[in-house]
mmCIF file of C-alpha atoms and ligand atoms in Angstrom:
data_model
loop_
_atom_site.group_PDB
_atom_site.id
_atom_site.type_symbol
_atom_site.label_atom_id
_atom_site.label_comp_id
_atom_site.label_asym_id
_atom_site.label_seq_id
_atom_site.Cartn_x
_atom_site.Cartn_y
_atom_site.Cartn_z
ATOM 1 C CA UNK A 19 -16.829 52.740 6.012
ATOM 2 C CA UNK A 20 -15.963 55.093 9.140
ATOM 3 C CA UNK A 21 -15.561 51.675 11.309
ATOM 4 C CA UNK A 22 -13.335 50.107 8.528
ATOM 5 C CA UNK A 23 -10.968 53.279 8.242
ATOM 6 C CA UNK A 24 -10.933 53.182 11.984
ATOM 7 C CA UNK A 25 -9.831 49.367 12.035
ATOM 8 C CA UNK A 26 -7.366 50.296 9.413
ATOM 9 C CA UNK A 27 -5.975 53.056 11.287
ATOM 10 C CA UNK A 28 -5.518 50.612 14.454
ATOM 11 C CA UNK A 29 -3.784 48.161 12.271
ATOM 12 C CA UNK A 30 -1.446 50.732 11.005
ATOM 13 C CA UNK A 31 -0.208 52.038 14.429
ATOM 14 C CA UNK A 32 0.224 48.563 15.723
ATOM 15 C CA UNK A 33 2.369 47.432 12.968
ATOM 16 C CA UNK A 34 4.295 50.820 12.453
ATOM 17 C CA UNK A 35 4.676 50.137 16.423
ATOM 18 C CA UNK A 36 6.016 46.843 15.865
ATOM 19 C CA UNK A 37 8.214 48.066 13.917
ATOM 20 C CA UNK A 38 9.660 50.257 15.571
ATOM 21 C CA UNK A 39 10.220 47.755 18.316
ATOM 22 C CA UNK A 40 11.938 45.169 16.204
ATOM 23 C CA UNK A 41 14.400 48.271 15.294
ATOM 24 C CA UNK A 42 14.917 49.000 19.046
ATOM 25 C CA UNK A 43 15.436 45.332 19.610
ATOM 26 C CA UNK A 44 17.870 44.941 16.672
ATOM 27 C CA UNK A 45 19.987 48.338 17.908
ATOM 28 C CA UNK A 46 20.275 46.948 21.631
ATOM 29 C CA UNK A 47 21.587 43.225 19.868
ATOM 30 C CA UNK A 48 23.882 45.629 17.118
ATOM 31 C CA UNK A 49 25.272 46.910 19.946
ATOM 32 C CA UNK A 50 27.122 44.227 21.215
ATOM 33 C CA UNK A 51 27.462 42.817 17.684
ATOM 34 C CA UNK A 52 30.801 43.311 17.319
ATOM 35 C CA UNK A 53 31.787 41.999 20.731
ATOM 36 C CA UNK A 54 29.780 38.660 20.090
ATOM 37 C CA UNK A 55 31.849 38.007 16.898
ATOM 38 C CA UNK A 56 28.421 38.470 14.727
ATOM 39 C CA UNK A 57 30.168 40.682 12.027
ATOM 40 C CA UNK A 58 32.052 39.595 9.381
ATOM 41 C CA UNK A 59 33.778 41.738 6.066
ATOM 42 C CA UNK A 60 32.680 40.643 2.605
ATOM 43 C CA UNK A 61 35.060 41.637 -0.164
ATOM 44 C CA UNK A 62 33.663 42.511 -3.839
ATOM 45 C CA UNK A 63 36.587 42.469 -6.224
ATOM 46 C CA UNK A 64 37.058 45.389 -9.135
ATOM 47 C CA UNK A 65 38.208 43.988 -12.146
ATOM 48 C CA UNK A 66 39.770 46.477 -14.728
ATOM 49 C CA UNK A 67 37.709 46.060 -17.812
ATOM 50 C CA UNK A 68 40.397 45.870 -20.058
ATOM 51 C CA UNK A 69 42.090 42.849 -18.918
ATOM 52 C CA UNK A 70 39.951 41.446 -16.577
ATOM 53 C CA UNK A 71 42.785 41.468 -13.733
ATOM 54 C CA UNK A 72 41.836 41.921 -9.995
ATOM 55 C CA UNK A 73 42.199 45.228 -9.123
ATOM 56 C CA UNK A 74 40.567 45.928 -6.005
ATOM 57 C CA UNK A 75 38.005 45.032 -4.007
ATOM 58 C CA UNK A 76 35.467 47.280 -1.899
ATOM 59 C CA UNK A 77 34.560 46.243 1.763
ATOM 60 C CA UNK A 78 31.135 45.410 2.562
ATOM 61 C CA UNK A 79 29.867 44.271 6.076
ATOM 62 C CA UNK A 80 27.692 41.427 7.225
ATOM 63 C CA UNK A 81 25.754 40.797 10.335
ATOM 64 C CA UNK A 82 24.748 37.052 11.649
ATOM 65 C CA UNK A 83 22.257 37.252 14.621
ATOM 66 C CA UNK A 84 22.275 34.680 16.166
ATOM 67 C CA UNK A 85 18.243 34.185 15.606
ATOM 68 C CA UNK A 86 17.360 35.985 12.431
ATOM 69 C CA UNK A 87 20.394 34.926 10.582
ATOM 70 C CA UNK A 88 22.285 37.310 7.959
ATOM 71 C CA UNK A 89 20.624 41.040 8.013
ATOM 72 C CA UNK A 90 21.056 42.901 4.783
ATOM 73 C CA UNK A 91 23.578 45.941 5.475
ATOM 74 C CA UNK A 92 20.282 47.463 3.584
ATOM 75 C CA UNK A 93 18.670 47.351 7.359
ATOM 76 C CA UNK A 94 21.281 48.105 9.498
ATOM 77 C CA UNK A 95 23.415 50.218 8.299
ATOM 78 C CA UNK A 96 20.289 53.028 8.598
ATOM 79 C CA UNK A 97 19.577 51.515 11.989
ATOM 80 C CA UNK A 98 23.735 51.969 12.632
ATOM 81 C CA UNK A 99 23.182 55.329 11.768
ATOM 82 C CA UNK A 100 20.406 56.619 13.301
ATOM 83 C CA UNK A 101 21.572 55.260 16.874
ATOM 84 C CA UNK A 102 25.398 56.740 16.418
ATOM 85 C CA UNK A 103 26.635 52.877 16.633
ATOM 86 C CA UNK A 104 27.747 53.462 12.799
ATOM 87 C CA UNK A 105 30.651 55.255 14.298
ATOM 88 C CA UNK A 106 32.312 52.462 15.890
ATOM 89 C CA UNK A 107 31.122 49.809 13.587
ATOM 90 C CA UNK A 108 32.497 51.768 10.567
ATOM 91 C CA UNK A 109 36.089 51.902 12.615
ATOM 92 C CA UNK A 110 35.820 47.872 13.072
ATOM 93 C CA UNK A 111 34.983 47.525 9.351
ATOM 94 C CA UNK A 112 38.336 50.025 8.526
ATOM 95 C CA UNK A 113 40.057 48.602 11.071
ATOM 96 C CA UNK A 114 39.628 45.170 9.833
ATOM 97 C CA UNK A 115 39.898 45.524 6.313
ATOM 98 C CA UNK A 116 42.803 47.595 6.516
ATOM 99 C CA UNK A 117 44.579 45.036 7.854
ATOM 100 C CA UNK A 118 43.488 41.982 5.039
ATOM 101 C CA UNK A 119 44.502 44.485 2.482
ATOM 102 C CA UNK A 120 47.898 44.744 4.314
ATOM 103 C CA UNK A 121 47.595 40.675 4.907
ATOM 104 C CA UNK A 122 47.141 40.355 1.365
ATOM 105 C CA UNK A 123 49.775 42.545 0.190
ATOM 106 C CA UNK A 124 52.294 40.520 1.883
ATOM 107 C CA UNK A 125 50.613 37.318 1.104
ATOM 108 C CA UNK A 126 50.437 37.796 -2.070
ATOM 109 C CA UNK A 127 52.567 40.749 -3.405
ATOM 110 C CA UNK A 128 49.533 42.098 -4.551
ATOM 111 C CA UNK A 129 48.836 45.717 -4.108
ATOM 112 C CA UNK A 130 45.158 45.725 -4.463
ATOM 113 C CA UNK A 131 42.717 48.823 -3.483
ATOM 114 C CA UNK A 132 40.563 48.891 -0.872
ATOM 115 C CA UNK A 133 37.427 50.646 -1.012
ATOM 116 C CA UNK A 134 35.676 51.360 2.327
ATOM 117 C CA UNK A 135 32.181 53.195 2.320
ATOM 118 C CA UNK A 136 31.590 55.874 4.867
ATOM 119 C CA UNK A 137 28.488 57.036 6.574
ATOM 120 C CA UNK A 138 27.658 61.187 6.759
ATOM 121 C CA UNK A 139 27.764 60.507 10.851
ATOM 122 C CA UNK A 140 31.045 59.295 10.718
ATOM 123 C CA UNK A 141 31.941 62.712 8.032
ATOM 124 C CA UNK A 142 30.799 64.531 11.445
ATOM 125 C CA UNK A 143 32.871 62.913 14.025
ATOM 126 C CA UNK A 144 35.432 65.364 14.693
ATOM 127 C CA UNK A 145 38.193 62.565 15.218
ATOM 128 C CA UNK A 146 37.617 61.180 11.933
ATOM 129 C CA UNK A 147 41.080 61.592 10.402
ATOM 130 C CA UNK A 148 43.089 60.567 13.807
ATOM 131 C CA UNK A 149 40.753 57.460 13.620
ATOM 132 C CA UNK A 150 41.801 56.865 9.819
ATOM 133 C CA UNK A 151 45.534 58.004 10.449
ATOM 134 C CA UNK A 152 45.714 55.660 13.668
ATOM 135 C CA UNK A 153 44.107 52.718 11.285
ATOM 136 C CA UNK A 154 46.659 53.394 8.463
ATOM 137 C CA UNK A 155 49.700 53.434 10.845
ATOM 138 C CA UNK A 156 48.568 50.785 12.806
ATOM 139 C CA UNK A 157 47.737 48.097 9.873
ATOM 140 C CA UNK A 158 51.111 49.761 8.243
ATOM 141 C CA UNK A 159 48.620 49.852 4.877
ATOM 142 C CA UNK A 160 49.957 51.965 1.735
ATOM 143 C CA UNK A 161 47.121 54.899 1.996
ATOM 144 C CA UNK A 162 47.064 55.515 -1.745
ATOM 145 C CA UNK A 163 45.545 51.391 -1.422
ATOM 146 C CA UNK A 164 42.482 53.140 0.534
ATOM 147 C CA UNK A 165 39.551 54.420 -0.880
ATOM 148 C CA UNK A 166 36.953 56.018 1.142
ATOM 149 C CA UNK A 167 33.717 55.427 -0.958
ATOM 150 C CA UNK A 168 31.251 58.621 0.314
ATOM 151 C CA UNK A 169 28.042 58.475 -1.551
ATOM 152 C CA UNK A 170 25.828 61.134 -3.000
ATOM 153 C CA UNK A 171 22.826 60.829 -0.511
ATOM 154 C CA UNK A 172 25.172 63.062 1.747
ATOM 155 C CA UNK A 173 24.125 66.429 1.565
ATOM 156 C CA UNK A 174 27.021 69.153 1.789
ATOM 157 C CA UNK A 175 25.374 71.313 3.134
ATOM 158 C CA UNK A 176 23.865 68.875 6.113
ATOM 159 C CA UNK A 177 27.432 67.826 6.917
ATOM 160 C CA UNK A 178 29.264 70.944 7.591
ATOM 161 C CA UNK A 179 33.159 69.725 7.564
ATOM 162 C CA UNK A 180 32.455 67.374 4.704
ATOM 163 C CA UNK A 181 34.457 69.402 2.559
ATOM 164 C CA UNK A 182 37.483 69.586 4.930
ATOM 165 C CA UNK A 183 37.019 66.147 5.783
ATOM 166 C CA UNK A 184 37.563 64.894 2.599
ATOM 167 C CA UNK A 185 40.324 67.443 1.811
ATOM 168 C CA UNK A 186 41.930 65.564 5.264
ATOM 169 C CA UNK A 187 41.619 62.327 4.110
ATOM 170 C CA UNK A 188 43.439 62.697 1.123
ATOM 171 C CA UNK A 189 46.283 64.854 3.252
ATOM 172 C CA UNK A 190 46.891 61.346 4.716
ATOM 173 C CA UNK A 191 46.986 59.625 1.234
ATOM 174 C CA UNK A 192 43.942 58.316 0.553
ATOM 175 C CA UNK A 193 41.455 58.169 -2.555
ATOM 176 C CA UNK A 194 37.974 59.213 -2.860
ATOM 177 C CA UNK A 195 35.285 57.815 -4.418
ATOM 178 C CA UNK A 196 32.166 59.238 -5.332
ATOM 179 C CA UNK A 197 29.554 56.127 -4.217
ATOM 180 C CA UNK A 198 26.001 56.209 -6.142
ATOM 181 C CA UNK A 199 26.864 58.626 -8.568
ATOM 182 C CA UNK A 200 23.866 60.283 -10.491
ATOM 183 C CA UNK A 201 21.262 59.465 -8.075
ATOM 184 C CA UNK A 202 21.527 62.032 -5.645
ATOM 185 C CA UNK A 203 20.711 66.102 -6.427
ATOM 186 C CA UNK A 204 23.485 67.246 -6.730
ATOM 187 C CA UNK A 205 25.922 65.085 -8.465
ATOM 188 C CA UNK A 206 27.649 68.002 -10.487
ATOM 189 C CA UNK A 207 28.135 70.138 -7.486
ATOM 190 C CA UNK A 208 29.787 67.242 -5.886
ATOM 191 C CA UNK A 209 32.031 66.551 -8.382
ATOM 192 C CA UNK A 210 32.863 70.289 -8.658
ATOM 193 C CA UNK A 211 33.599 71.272 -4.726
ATOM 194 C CA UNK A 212 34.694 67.101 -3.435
ATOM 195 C CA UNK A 213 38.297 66.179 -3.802
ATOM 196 C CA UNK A 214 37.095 63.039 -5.274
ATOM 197 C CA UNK A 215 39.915 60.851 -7.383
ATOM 198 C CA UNK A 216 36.871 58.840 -9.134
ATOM 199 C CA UNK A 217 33.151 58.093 -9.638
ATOM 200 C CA UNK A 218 31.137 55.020 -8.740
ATOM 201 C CA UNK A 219 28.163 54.920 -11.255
ATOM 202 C CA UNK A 220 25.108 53.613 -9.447
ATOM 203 C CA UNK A 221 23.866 50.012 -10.640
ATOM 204 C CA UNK A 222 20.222 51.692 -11.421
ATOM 205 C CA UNK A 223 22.163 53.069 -14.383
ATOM 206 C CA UNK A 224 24.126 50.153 -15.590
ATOM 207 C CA UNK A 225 20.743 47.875 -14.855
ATOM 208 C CA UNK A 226 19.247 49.636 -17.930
ATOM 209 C CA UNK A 227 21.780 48.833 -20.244
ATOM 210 C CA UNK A 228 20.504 47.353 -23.612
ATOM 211 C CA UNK A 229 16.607 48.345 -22.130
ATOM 212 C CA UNK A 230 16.571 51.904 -21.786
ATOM 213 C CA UNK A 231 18.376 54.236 -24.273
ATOM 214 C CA UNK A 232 18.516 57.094 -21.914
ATOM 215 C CA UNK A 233 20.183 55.379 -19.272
ATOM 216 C CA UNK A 234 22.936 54.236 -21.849
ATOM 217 C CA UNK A 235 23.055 57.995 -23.012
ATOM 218 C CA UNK A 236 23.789 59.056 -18.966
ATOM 219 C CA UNK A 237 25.916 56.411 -18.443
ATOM 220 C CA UNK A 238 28.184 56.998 -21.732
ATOM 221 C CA UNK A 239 28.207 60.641 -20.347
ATOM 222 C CA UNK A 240 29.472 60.281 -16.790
ATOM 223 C CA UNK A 241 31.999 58.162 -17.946
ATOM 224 C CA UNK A 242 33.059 60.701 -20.672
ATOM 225 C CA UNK A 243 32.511 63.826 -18.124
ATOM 226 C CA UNK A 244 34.784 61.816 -15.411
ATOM 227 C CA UNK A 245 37.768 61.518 -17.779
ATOM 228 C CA UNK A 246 37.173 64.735 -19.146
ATOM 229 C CA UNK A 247 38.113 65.951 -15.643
ATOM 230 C CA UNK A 248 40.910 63.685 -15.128
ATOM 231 C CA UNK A 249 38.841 61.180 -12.546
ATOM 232 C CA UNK A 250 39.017 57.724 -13.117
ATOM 233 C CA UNK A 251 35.383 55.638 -13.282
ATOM 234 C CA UNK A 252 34.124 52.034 -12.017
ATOM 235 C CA UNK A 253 30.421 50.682 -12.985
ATOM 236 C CA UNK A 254 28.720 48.945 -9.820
ATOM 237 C CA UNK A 255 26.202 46.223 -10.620
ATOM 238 C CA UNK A 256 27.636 44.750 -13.816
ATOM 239 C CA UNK A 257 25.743 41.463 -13.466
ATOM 240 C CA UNK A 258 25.531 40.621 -17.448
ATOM 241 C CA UNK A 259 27.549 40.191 -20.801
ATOM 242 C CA UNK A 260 25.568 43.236 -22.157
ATOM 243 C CA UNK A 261 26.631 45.516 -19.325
ATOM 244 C CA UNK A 262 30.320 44.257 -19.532
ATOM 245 C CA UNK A 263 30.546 45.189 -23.668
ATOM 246 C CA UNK A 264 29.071 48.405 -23.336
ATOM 247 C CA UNK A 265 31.007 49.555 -20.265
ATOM 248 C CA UNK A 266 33.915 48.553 -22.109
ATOM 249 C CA UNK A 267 33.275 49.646 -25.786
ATOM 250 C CA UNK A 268 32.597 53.197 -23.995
ATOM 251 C CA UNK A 269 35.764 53.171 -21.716
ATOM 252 C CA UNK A 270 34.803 52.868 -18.054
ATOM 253 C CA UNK A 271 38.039 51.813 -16.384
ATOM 254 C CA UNK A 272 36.886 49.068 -13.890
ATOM 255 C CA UNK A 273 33.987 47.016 -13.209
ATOM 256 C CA UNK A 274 32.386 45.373 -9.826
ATOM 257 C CA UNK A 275 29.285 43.242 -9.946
ATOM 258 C CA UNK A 276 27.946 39.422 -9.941
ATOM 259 C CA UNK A 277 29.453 38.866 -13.354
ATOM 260 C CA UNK A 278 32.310 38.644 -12.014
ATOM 261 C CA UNK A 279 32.000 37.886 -8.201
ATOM 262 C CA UNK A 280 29.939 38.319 -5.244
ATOM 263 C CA UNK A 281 31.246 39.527 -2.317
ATOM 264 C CA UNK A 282 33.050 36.980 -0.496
ATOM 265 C CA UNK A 283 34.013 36.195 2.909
ATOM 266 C CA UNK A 284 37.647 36.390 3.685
ATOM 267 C CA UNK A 285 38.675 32.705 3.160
ATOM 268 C CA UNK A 286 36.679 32.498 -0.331
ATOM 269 C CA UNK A 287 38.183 35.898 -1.779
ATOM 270 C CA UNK A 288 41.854 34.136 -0.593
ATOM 271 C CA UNK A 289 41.657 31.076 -2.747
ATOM 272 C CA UNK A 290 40.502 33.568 -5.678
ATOM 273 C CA UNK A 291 43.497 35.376 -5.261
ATOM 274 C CA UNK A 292 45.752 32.264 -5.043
ATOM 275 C CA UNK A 293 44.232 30.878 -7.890
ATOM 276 C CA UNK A 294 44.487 33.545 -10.040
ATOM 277 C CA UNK A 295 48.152 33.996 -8.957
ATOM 278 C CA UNK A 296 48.755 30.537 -10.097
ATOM 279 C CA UNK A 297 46.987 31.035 -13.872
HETATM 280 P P1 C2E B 330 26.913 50.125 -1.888
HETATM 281 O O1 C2E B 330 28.043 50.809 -1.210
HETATM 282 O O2 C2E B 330 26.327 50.774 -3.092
HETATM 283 O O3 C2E B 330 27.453 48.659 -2.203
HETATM 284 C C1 C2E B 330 27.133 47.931 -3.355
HETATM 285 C C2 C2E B 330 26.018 46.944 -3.086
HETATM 286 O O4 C2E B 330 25.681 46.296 -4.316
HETATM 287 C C3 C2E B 330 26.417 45.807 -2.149
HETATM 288 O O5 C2E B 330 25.240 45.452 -1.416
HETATM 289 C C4 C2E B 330 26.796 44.685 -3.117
HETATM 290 O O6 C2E B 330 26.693 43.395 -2.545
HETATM 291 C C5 C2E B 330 25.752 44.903 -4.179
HETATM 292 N N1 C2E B 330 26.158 44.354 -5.478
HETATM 293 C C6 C2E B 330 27.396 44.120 -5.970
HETATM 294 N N2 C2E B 330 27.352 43.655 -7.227
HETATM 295 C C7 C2E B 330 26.044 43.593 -7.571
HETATM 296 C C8 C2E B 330 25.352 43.183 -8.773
HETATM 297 O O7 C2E B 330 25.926 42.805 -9.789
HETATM 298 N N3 C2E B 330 23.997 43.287 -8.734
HETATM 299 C C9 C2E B 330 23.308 43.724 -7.644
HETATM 300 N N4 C2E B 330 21.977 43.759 -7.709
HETATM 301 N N5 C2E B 330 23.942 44.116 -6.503
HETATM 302 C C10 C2E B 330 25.292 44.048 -6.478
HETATM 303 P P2 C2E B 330 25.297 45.165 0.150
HETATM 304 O O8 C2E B 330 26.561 44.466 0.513
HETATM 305 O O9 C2E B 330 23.990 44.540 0.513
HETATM 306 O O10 C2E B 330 25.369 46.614 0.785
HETATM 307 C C11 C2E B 330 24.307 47.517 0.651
HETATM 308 C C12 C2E B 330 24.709 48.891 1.103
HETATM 309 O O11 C2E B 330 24.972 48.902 2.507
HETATM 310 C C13 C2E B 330 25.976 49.409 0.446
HETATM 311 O O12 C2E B 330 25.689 49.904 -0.843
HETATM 312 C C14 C2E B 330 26.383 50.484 1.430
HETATM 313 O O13 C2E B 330 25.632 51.646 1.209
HETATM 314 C C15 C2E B 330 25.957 49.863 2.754
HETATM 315 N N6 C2E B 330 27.145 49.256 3.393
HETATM 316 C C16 C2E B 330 27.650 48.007 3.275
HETATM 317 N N7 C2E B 330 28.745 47.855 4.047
HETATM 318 C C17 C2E B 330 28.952 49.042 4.667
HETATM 319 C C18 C2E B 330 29.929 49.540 5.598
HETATM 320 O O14 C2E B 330 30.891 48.857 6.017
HETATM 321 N N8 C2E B 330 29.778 50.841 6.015
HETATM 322 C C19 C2E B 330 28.761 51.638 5.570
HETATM 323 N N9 C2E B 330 28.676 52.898 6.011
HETATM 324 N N10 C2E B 330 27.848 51.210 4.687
HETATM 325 C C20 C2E B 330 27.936 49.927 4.236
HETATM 326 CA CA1 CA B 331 30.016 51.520 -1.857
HETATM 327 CA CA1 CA B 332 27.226 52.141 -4.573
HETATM 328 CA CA1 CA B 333 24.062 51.783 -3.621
#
């Protein structure tokens, strides 16, 4: 038994090692990511659940290395993060996105909201709101059309300015959104001390619609609690009929998830604007 726990403890290092390689190898190839013309922006449309309309659409990046093919944002976005690249990656994300929502606009005479998530290291950066400010004058987008999703995983008390951050961002105009809401620790402190215009309830909720009765119970709550204090509230994850009904029956105000769409690259989310223009 000692020899096998001794094998096993080889095995583990190696692998943990390995892993820890691939990361370095994928931060050194992140890094020039951008450059290489390996990242794309997805758009996710919000529909408003009462009439189904378009109403928005949150960003969501994409990475295609050139030998792995597509990485999940679900890998590296953490490895972003940890290696400070998140900071000019999220700018190329606003940057970009910004300026298809203002594309759009004139396209289309739509004036569709854009969500954009943001990381806790770019809530640090001390430039944040000259990088935001610069983005918005630069893409000459409407700032009440931005919302900065922040999610809950961000501790307040780990990001000192996060507070005054937010407070800065909507100075210039923009929305907040409360990302993941009621799976962090503090979700009621949040809503109490952010400036946040609305919540995003987390898909783990709206999963366990019409399976767990508890879930239903938390999710009819939030939605009640949010327009109790005058904040507005989408569902994330709506990927069924069930989900849509009760969302609706209970009054959430929009809706994002594969029921409607997937995300879509820039080209596919065009055509199902045109079309829709057209109906
Ligand atoms: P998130 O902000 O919670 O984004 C929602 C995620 O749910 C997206 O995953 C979206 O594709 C997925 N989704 C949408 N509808 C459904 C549905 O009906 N069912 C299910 N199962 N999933 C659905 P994605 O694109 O893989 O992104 C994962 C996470 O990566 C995001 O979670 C966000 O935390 C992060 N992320 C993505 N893009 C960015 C970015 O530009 N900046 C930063 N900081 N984080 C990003
Ligand atoms: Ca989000
Ligand atoms: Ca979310
Ligand atoms: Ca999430």
């Amino acid at each position: 038994a000692k020899h096998l726990g001794r094998n096993n403890f080889q095995i583990y290092e190696m692998s943990q090692d390995q892993a820890q390689q691939q990361d370095v190898a994928l931060i050194s190839r992140l890094r020039h990511a951008e450059r290489n013309g390996e990242l794309r922006v997805f758009y996710q449309p919000q529909v408003d659940a009462a009439t189904e309309d378009i109403v928005g659409m949150e960003a969501l990046v994409r990475w295609e290395h050139p030998e792995l093919g597509g990485i999940s944002p679900g890998v590296f976005i953490p490895l972003a993060e940890e290696s400070g690249l998140i900071v000019s990656l999220g700018e190329w994300v606003l940057r970009t996105a910004c300026a298809q929502a203002q594309a759009w606009e004139q396209a289309f005479g739509l004036r569709l909201r854009l969500g954009v998530n943001l990381s806790a290291v770019q809530l640090m950066e001390p430039d944040l709101l000259e990088v935001v400010g610069r983005v918005l004058k630069e893409t000459g987008l409407d700032p009440g059309l931005l919302e900065m999703e922040v999610t809950e995983s961000i501790s307040i008390k780990e990001v000192p300015n996060l507070v005054e951050n937010l407070h800065g961002l909507h100075d210039l105009g923009c929305r907040i959104a409360i990302d993941d809401f009621g799976t962090g620790a503090a979700s009621l402190d949040y809503l109490r001390r952010l400036p946040a215009d609305r919540i995003k309830i987390d898909q783990s909720f709206v999963r366990n619609i019409g399976i767990d009765p508890d879930d239903e119970a938390i999710v009819r709550a939030t939605i009640e609690m949010a327009h109790r204090l005058k904040r507005g509230v989408v569902a994330e994850g709506v990927e069924i009929e069930q989900h849509f009904e009760f969302l609706r029956a209970n009054h959430c105000d929009e809706l994002q998830g594969y029921l409607f769409c997937r995300p879509l690259p820039q080209a596919s989310f065009e055509r199902l604007l045109a079309e829709r223009q057209r109906l």
